Amino acid sequence: MNSISPNLNLMIKASEKASKILIRDFGEVEKLQVSLKGPNNFVTNADRKVEKIIIEELEKSKKNFSILTEETGFIKNKDKDNFWIIDPIDGTTNFLNGVPHFCISIALLFEKEIIAGVIYDPIKDEIFYAEKNGGSFLNNKSIRVSKKNNISGCLYGVNFRKNLPENLIIRNTGSAALDLAYVSCGRFDGCFQKNVNLWDIAAGTVLIKEAGGIVDKFDLKKFNKISIKASNERISSDLNKKISIF
C-alpha cells in the first residue's frame, strides 16, 4: 500500500472489518428473498451492526472527532467541528433485494473540508480511497478520471431522468457512492445526483478531486437534500451549459 495518513489507514481498516459482517448478512438476505417474512428488518439490523463496528474502529483514533451517520444521525463528541461521515450500506435497496451492488462509505470532514474518503464494495472486493494532496487509488493502484471530451459519448451515473438531455447515456445503479467512485476511476465520465445525503457522497467527492475530476461546490453544513454534479475536467464546462437544474 502507498504511504497514507493514520486517519485514512484507520478508515480503510474499519471498512474492511465491517465488510465481513456485510458479506455474511448479504448471503442471508438472498435466502430471505424467498420467504414470506422478507428481509426488511434484517437489513435494518445489518445497517446498525456495520455502523457500530465502524464507529468502534474509528474511535480508536483518540481524536474525539464527532460522527455523522445515516442510522444514528449526528453524534457530538469533544471535537464538534471535525467529524467522520459514515454510510454503513450505500445502496440499501440493492442490498435488500439481493442485488450485489452496494458499499460502505466513510469520509473525514476536517477544518470545513472533506479531506479523506473510503468507498468499499465488499462483493467485488474493490476499495477506493483518497486523501487531500495524496491522489486516488483503487486496490492500491493509482486511478484517474476519464479523458473523454464529447458529452454525448460519455456514460453518466444518475439518480433521476427528468430534465436531462435526451442524448445522454445514463445508468441509475442505486448507489450514489459507487457512482462517484466509478467517475474517479473512469468507468463513468460524470455523475448527477439530486436530493441525496452528505453521507452518500462525501467520500466520493474527494476521490474525484484527487483523481483529477471536477465536483460542483455544495454546502457542507447541509446534511440532506443535496444536489451534486461531478465529471472529468474536459466535459465539465459543456455539462454546465447543458444542465442548469442544479
mmCIF file of N, CA and C in Angstrom, residues 149-235:
data_model
loop_
_atom_site.group_PDB
_atom_site.id
_atom_site.type_symbol
_atom_site.label_atom_id
_atom_site.label_comp_id
_atom_site.label_asym_id
_atom_site.label_seq_id
_atom_site.Cartn_x
_atom_site.Cartn_y
_atom_site.Cartn_z
ATOM 1 N N ASN A 149 -14.071 13.760 -24.132
ATOM 2 C CA ASN A 149 -14.389 15.186 -24.221
ATOM 3 C C ASN A 149 -15.672 15.506 -24.968
ATOM 4 N N ASN A 150 -16.423 14.477 -25.364
ATOM 5 C CA ASN A 150 -17.702 14.689 -26.046
ATOM 6 C C ASN A 150 -18.821 14.221 -25.112
ATOM 7 N N ILE A 151 -19.623 15.144 -24.611
ATOM 8 C CA ILE A 151 -20.594 14.773 -23.580
ATOM 9 C C ILE A 151 -21.629 13.763 -24.058
ATOM 10 N N SER A 152 -21.927 13.760 -25.343
ATOM 11 C CA SER A 152 -22.932 12.819 -25.843
ATOM 12 C C SER A 152 -22.393 11.402 -25.951
ATOM 13 N N GLY A 153 -21.082 11.252 -25.915
ATOM 14 C CA GLY A 153 -20.487 9.915 -25.991
ATOM 15 C C GLY A 153 -20.031 9.387 -24.659
ATOM 16 N N CYS A 154 -20.394 10.091 -23.597
ATOM 17 C CA CYS A 154 -19.967 9.709 -22.251
ATOM 18 C C CYS A 154 -21.044 8.901 -21.532
ATOM 19 N N LEU A 155 -20.651 8.263 -20.440
ATOM 20 C CA LEU A 155 -21.564 7.474 -19.617
ATOM 21 C C LEU A 155 -21.677 8.140 -18.245
ATOM 22 N N TYR A 156 -22.926 8.286 -17.772
ATOM 23 C CA TYR A 156 -23.168 9.020 -16.531
ATOM 24 C C TYR A 156 -23.952 8.176 -15.522
ATOM 25 N N GLY A 157 -23.563 8.289 -14.268
ATOM 26 C CA GLY A 157 -24.325 7.691 -13.183
ATOM 27 C C GLY A 157 -25.280 8.726 -12.629
ATOM 28 N N VAL A 158 -26.576 8.399 -12.576
ATOM 29 C CA VAL A 158 -27.585 9.377 -12.154
ATOM 30 C C VAL A 158 -28.605 8.710 -11.221
ATOM 31 N N ASN A 159 -29.380 9.546 -10.518
ATOM 32 C CA ASN A 159 -30.498 9.003 -9.740
ATOM 33 C C ASN A 159 -31.821 9.627 -10.172
ATOM 34 N N PHE A 160 -31.838 10.238 -11.393
ATOM 35 C CA PHE A 160 -33.063 10.820 -11.934
ATOM 36 C C PHE A 160 -32.917 10.919 -13.449
ATOM 37 N N ARG A 161 -34.022 11.169 -14.134
ATOM 38 C CA ARG A 161 -34.003 11.293 -15.592
ATOM 39 C C ARG A 161 -34.581 12.629 -16.052
ATOM 40 N N LYS A 162 -35.556 13.156 -15.309
ATOM 41 C CA LYS A 162 -36.295 14.358 -15.727
ATOM 42 C C LYS A 162 -35.351 15.536 -15.948
ATOM 43 N N ASN A 163 -35.567 16.222 -17.077
ATOM 44 C CA ASN A 163 -34.846 17.447 -17.452
ATOM 45 C C ASN A 163 -33.401 17.217 -17.891
ATOM 46 N N LEU A 164 -32.974 15.976 -17.978
ATOM 47 C CA LEU A 164 -31.648 15.710 -18.542
ATOM 48 C C LEU A 164 -31.753 15.636 -20.065
ATOM 49 N N PRO A 165 -30.743 16.091 -20.795
ATOM 50 C CA PRO A 165 -30.773 15.990 -22.263
ATOM 51 C C PRO A 165 -30.998 14.548 -22.714
ATOM 52 N N GLU A 166 -31.818 14.373 -23.726
ATOM 53 C CA GLU A 166 -32.213 13.036 -24.167
ATOM 54 C C GLU A 166 -31.044 12.213 -24.713
ATOM 55 N N ASN A 167 -30.008 12.877 -25.213
ATOM 56 C CA ASN A 167 -28.921 12.129 -25.849
ATOM 57 C C ASN A 167 -27.860 11.646 -24.867
ATOM 58 N N LEU A 168 -28.039 11.916 -23.568
ATOM 59 C CA LEU A 168 -27.065 11.442 -22.586
ATOM 60 C C LEU A 168 -27.251 9.950 -22.318
ATOM 61 N N ILE A 169 -26.154 9.226 -22.218
ATOM 62 C CA ILE A 169 -26.194 7.799 -21.890
ATOM 63 C C ILE A 169 -26.082 7.684 -20.372
ATOM 64 N N ILE A 170 -27.137 7.189 -19.729
ATOM 65 C CA ILE A 170 -27.174 7.218 -18.267
ATOM 66 C C ILE A 170 -27.409 5.831 -17.672
ATOM 67 N N ARG A 171 -27.011 5.678 -16.414
ATOM 68 C CA ARG A 171 -27.262 4.478 -15.631
ATOM 69 C C ARG A 171 -27.680 4.888 -14.215
ATOM 70 N N ASN A 172 -28.756 4.311 -13.740
ATOM 71 C CA ASN A 172 -29.173 4.509 -12.348
ATOM 72 C C ASN A 172 -28.858 3.219 -11.599
ATOM 73 N N THR A 173 -27.733 3.199 -10.913
ATOM 74 C CA THR A 173 -27.248 1.967 -10.292
ATOM 75 C C THR A 173 -27.801 1.713 -8.900
ATOM 76 N N GLY A 174 -28.350 2.763 -8.269
ATOM 77 C CA GLY A 174 -28.876 2.602 -6.916
ATOM 78 C C GLY A 174 -27.865 2.879 -5.821
ATOM 79 N N SER A 175 -26.666 3.328 -6.181
ATOM 80 C CA SER A 175 -25.645 3.666 -5.177
ATOM 81 C C SER A 175 -24.902 4.922 -5.611
ATOM 82 N N ALA A 176 -25.218 6.046 -4.965
ATOM 83 C CA ALA A 176 -24.554 7.311 -5.299
ATOM 84 C C ALA A 176 -23.062 7.234 -5.018
ATOM 85 N N ALA A 177 -22.695 6.588 -3.918
ATOM 86 C CA ALA A 177 -21.277 6.492 -3.550
ATOM 87 C C ALA A 177 -20.485 5.751 -4.622
ATOM 88 N N LEU A 178 -21.010 4.630 -5.104
ATOM 89 C CA LEU A 178 -20.299 3.873 -6.135
ATOM 90 C C LEU A 178 -20.312 4.615 -7.471
ATOM 91 N N ASP A 179 -21.380 5.356 -7.759
ATOM 92 C CA ASP A 179 -21.388 6.177 -8.974
ATOM 93 C C ASP A 179 -20.199 7.134 -8.971
ATOM 94 N N LEU A 180 -19.993 7.816 -7.840
ATOM 95 C CA LEU A 180 -18.881 8.765 -7.730
ATOM 96 C C LEU A 180 -17.528 8.044 -7.792
ATOM 97 N N ALA A 181 -17.447 6.898 -7.139
ATOM 98 C CA ALA A 181 -16.214 6.114 -7.198
ATOM 99 C C ALA A 181 -15.905 5.713 -8.638
ATOM 100 N N TYR A 182 -16.949 5.380 -9.389
ATOM 101 C CA TYR A 182 -16.752 4.979 -10.783
ATOM 102 C C TYR A 182 -16.298 6.152 -11.653
ATOM 103 N N VAL A 183 -16.724 7.374 -11.307
ATOM 104 C CA VAL A 183 -16.201 8.547 -12.015
ATOM 105 C C VAL A 183 -14.709 8.695 -11.729
ATOM 106 N N SER A 184 -14.319 8.451 -10.488
ATOM 107 C CA SER A 184 -12.915 8.646 -10.105
ATOM 108 C C SER A 184 -11.963 7.707 -10.840
ATOM 109 N N CYS A 185 -12.455 6.551 -11.262
ATOM 110 C CA CYS A 185 -11.569 5.604 -11.957
ATOM 111 C C CYS A 185 -11.867 5.500 -13.449
ATOM 112 N N GLY A 186 -12.759 6.376 -13.948
ATOM 113 C CA GLY A 186 -13.007 6.440 -15.384
ATOM 114 C C GLY A 186 -14.060 5.504 -15.929
ATOM 115 N N ARG A 187 -14.720 4.729 -15.071
ATOM 116 C CA ARG A 187 -15.794 3.843 -15.563
ATOM 117 C C ARG A 187 -17.000 4.682 -15.996
ATOM 118 N N PHE A 188 -17.324 5.688 -15.202
ATOM 119 C CA PHE A 188 -18.299 6.701 -15.582
ATOM 120 C C PHE A 188 -17.525 7.985 -15.880
ATOM 121 N N ASP A 189 -18.075 8.788 -16.785
ATOM 122 C CA ASP A 189 -17.438 10.059 -17.122
ATOM 123 C C ASP A 189 -18.004 11.208 -16.297
ATOM 124 N N GLY A 190 -19.199 11.015 -15.767
ATOM 125 C CA GLY A 190 -19.829 12.036 -14.946
ATOM 126 C C GLY A 190 -20.894 11.443 -14.068
ATOM 127 N N CYS A 191 -21.401 12.266 -13.162
ATOM 128 C CA CYS A 191 -22.395 11.789 -12.205
ATOM 129 C C CYS A 191 -23.292 12.956 -11.800
ATOM 130 N N PHE A 192 -24.614 12.743 -11.809
ATOM 131 C CA PHE A 192 -25.575 13.736 -11.351
ATOM 132 C C PHE A 192 -26.469 13.092 -10.301
ATOM 133 N N GLN A 193 -26.541 13.696 -9.138
ATOM 134 C CA GLN A 193 -27.379 13.162 -8.069
ATOM 135 C C GLN A 193 -28.207 14.289 -7.459
ATOM 136 N N LYS A 194 -29.504 14.042 -7.284
ATOM 137 C CA LYS A 194 -30.382 15.050 -6.677
ATOM 138 C C LYS A 194 -30.933 14.541 -5.348
ATOM 139 N N ASN A 195 -31.055 15.473 -4.391
ATOM 140 C CA ASN A 195 -31.683 15.186 -3.092
ATOM 141 C C ASN A 195 -31.055 13.991 -2.380
ATOM 142 N N VAL A 196 -29.734 13.965 -2.369
ATOM 143 C CA VAL A 196 -29.029 12.912 -1.643
ATOM 144 C C VAL A 196 -28.520 13.467 -0.310
ATOM 145 N N ASN A 197 -27.966 12.580 0.510
ATOM 146 C CA ASN A 197 -27.464 12.972 1.823
ATOM 147 C C ASN A 197 -25.942 13.101 1.796
ATOM 148 N N LEU A 198 -25.409 13.834 2.754
ATOM 149 C CA LEU A 198 -23.967 14.051 2.791
ATOM 150 C C LEU A 198 -23.204 12.738 2.885
ATOM 151 N N TRP A 199 -23.736 11.785 3.660
ATOM 152 C CA TRP A 199 -23.032 10.510 3.820
ATOM 153 C C TRP A 199 -23.031 9.677 2.537
ATOM 154 N N ASP A 200 -23.955 9.979 1.599
ATOM 155 C CA ASP A 200 -23.980 9.268 0.320
ATOM 156 C C ASP A 200 -22.816 9.679 -0.579
ATOM 157 N N ILE A 201 -22.379 10.922 -0.467
ATOM 158 C CA ILE A 201 -21.477 11.496 -1.472
ATOM 159 C C ILE A 201 -20.141 12.008 -0.938
ATOM 160 N N ALA A 202 -20.013 12.125 0.386
ATOM 161 C CA ALA A 202 -18.828 12.768 0.962
ATOM 162 C C ALA A 202 -17.527 12.116 0.501
ATOM 163 N N ALA A 203 -17.420 10.808 0.665
ATOM 164 C CA ALA A 203 -16.180 10.114 0.303
ATOM 165 C C ALA A 203 -15.899 10.215 -1.192
ATOM 166 N N GLY A 204 -16.943 10.131 -1.999
ATOM 167 C CA GLY A 204 -16.772 10.173 -3.449
ATOM 168 C C GLY A 204 -16.243 11.490 -3.972
ATOM 169 N N THR A 205 -16.564 12.584 -3.279
ATOM 170 C CA THR A 205 -16.106 13.888 -3.768
ATOM 171 C C THR A 205 -14.589 14.019 -3.706
ATOM 172 N N VAL A 206 -13.987 13.561 -2.632
ATOM 173 C CA VAL A 206 -12.522 13.657 -2.532
ATOM 174 C C VAL A 206 -11.848 12.668 -3.481
ATOM 175 N N LEU A 207 -12.485 11.529 -3.709
ATOM 176 C CA LEU A 207 -11.957 10.573 -4.690
ATOM 177 C C LEU A 207 -11.854 11.211 -6.071
ATOM 178 N N ILE A 208 -12.914 11.899 -6.487
ATOM 179 C CA ILE A 208 -12.938 12.501 -7.819
ATOM 180 C C ILE A 208 -11.938 13.647 -7.928
ATOM 181 N N LYS A 209 -11.914 14.504 -6.924
ATOM 182 C CA LYS A 209 -10.982 15.636 -6.962
ATOM 183 C C LYS A 209 -9.532 15.170 -7.047
ATOM 184 N N GLU A 210 -9.201 14.162 -6.247
ATOM 185 C CA GLU A 210 -7.819 13.674 -6.230
ATOM 186 C C GLU A 210 -7.476 12.855 -7.475
ATOM 187 N N ALA A 211 -8.517 12.446 -8.212
ATOM 188 C CA ALA A 211 -8.291 11.717 -9.467
ATOM 189 C C ALA A 211 -8.300 12.654 -10.668
ATOM 190 N N GLY A 212 -8.349 13.967 -10.401
ATOM 191 C CA GLY A 212 -8.278 14.938 -11.485
ATOM 192 C C GLY A 212 -9.607 15.413 -12.006
ATOM 193 N N GLY A 213 -10.707 15.088 -11.321
ATOM 194 C CA GLY A 213 -12.030 15.487 -11.766
ATOM 195 C C GLY A 213 -12.528 16.774 -11.130
ATOM 196 N N ILE A 214 -13.740 17.164 -11.514
ATOM 197 C CA ILE A 214 -14.376 18.387 -11.034
ATOM 198 C C ILE A 214 -15.662 18.023 -10.301
ATOM 199 N N VAL A 215 -15.839 18.604 -9.114
ATOM 200 C CA VAL A 215 -17.071 18.420 -8.347
ATOM 201 C C VAL A 215 -17.642 19.798 -8.046
ATOM 202 N N ASP A 216 -18.907 20.026 -8.406
ATOM 203 C CA ASP A 216 -19.535 21.306 -8.085
ATOM 204 C C ASP A 216 -19.561 21.527 -6.582
ATOM 205 N N LYS A 217 -19.379 22.762 -6.165
ATOM 206 C CA LYS A 217 -19.407 23.076 -4.739
ATOM 207 C C LYS A 217 -20.811 22.902 -4.175
ATOM 208 N N PHE A 218 -20.883 22.458 -2.929
ATOM 209 C CA PHE A 218 -22.159 22.363 -2.231
ATOM 210 C C PHE A 218 -21.925 22.702 -0.763
ATOM 211 N N ASP A 219 -22.986 22.987 -0.053
ATOM 212 C CA ASP A 219 -22.902 23.449 1.328
ATOM 213 C C ASP A 219 -22.637 22.279 2.268
ATOM 214 N N LEU A 220 -21.456 22.252 2.876
ATOM 215 C CA LEU A 220 -21.097 21.161 3.777
ATOM 216 C C LEU A 220 -21.832 21.226 5.112
ATOM 217 N N LYS A 221 -22.514 22.335 5.366
ATOM 218 C CA LYS A 221 -23.310 22.439 6.587
ATOM 219 C C LYS A 221 -24.681 21.792 6.413
ATOM 220 N N LYS A 222 -24.974 21.442 5.171
ATOM 221 C CA LYS A 222 -26.259 20.834 4.835
ATOM 222 C C LYS A 222 -26.078 19.326 4.746
ATOM 223 N N PHE A 223 -26.818 18.586 5.542
ATOM 224 C CA PHE A 223 -26.658 17.133 5.582
ATOM 225 C C PHE A 223 -27.612 16.398 4.641
ATOM 226 N N ASN A 224 -28.702 17.042 4.241
ATOM 227 C CA ASN A 224 -29.732 16.376 3.444
ATOM 228 C C ASN A 224 -30.108 17.202 2.211
ATOM 229 N N LYS A 225 -30.797 16.543 1.286
ATOM 230 C CA LYS A 225 -31.323 17.193 0.081
ATOM 231 C C LYS A 225 -30.247 17.969 -0.677
ATOM 232 N N ILE A 226 -29.118 17.304 -0.875
ATOM 233 C CA ILE A 226 -28.001 17.888 -1.613
ATOM 234 C C ILE A 226 -28.086 17.457 -3.076
ATOM 235 N N SER A 227 -27.787 18.378 -3.984
ATOM 236 C CA SER A 227 -27.662 18.030 -5.393
ATOM 237 C C SER A 227 -26.206 18.221 -5.807
ATOM 238 N N ILE A 228 -25.712 17.307 -6.617
ATOM 239 C CA ILE A 228 -24.280 17.334 -6.940
ATOM 240 C C ILE A 228 -24.059 16.947 -8.400
ATOM 241 N N LYS A 229 -23.088 17.596 -9.011
ATOM 242 C CA LYS A 229 -22.676 17.274 -10.382
ATOM 243 C C LYS A 229 -21.163 17.100 -10.384
ATOM 244 N N ALA A 230 -20.678 16.019 -10.963
ATOM 245 C CA ALA A 230 -19.241 15.743 -10.989
ATOM 246 C C ALA A 230 -18.887 15.126 -12.339
ATOM 247 N N SER A 231 -17.665 15.355 -12.780
ATOM 248 C CA SER A 231 -17.259 14.815 -14.078
ATOM 249 C C SER A 231 -15.754 14.955 -14.252
ATOM 250 N N ASN A 232 -15.265 14.459 -15.379
ATOM 251 C CA ASN A 232 -13.881 14.759 -15.718
ATOM 252 C C ASN A 232 -13.796 16.228 -16.138
ATOM 253 N N GLU A 233 -12.606 16.776 -16.139
ATOM 254 C CA GLU A 233 -12.432 18.214 -16.388
ATOM 255 C C GLU A 233 -12.787 18.602 -17.820
ATOM 256 N N ARG A 234 -12.590 17.703 -18.764
ATOM 257 C CA ARG A 234 -12.775 18.032 -20.182
ATOM 258 C C ARG A 234 -14.221 18.306 -20.553
ATOM 259 N N ILE A 235 -15.164 17.661 -19.872
ATOM 260 C CA ILE A 235 -16.577 17.858 -20.214
ATOM 261 C C ILE A 235 -17.309 18.747 -19.218
#
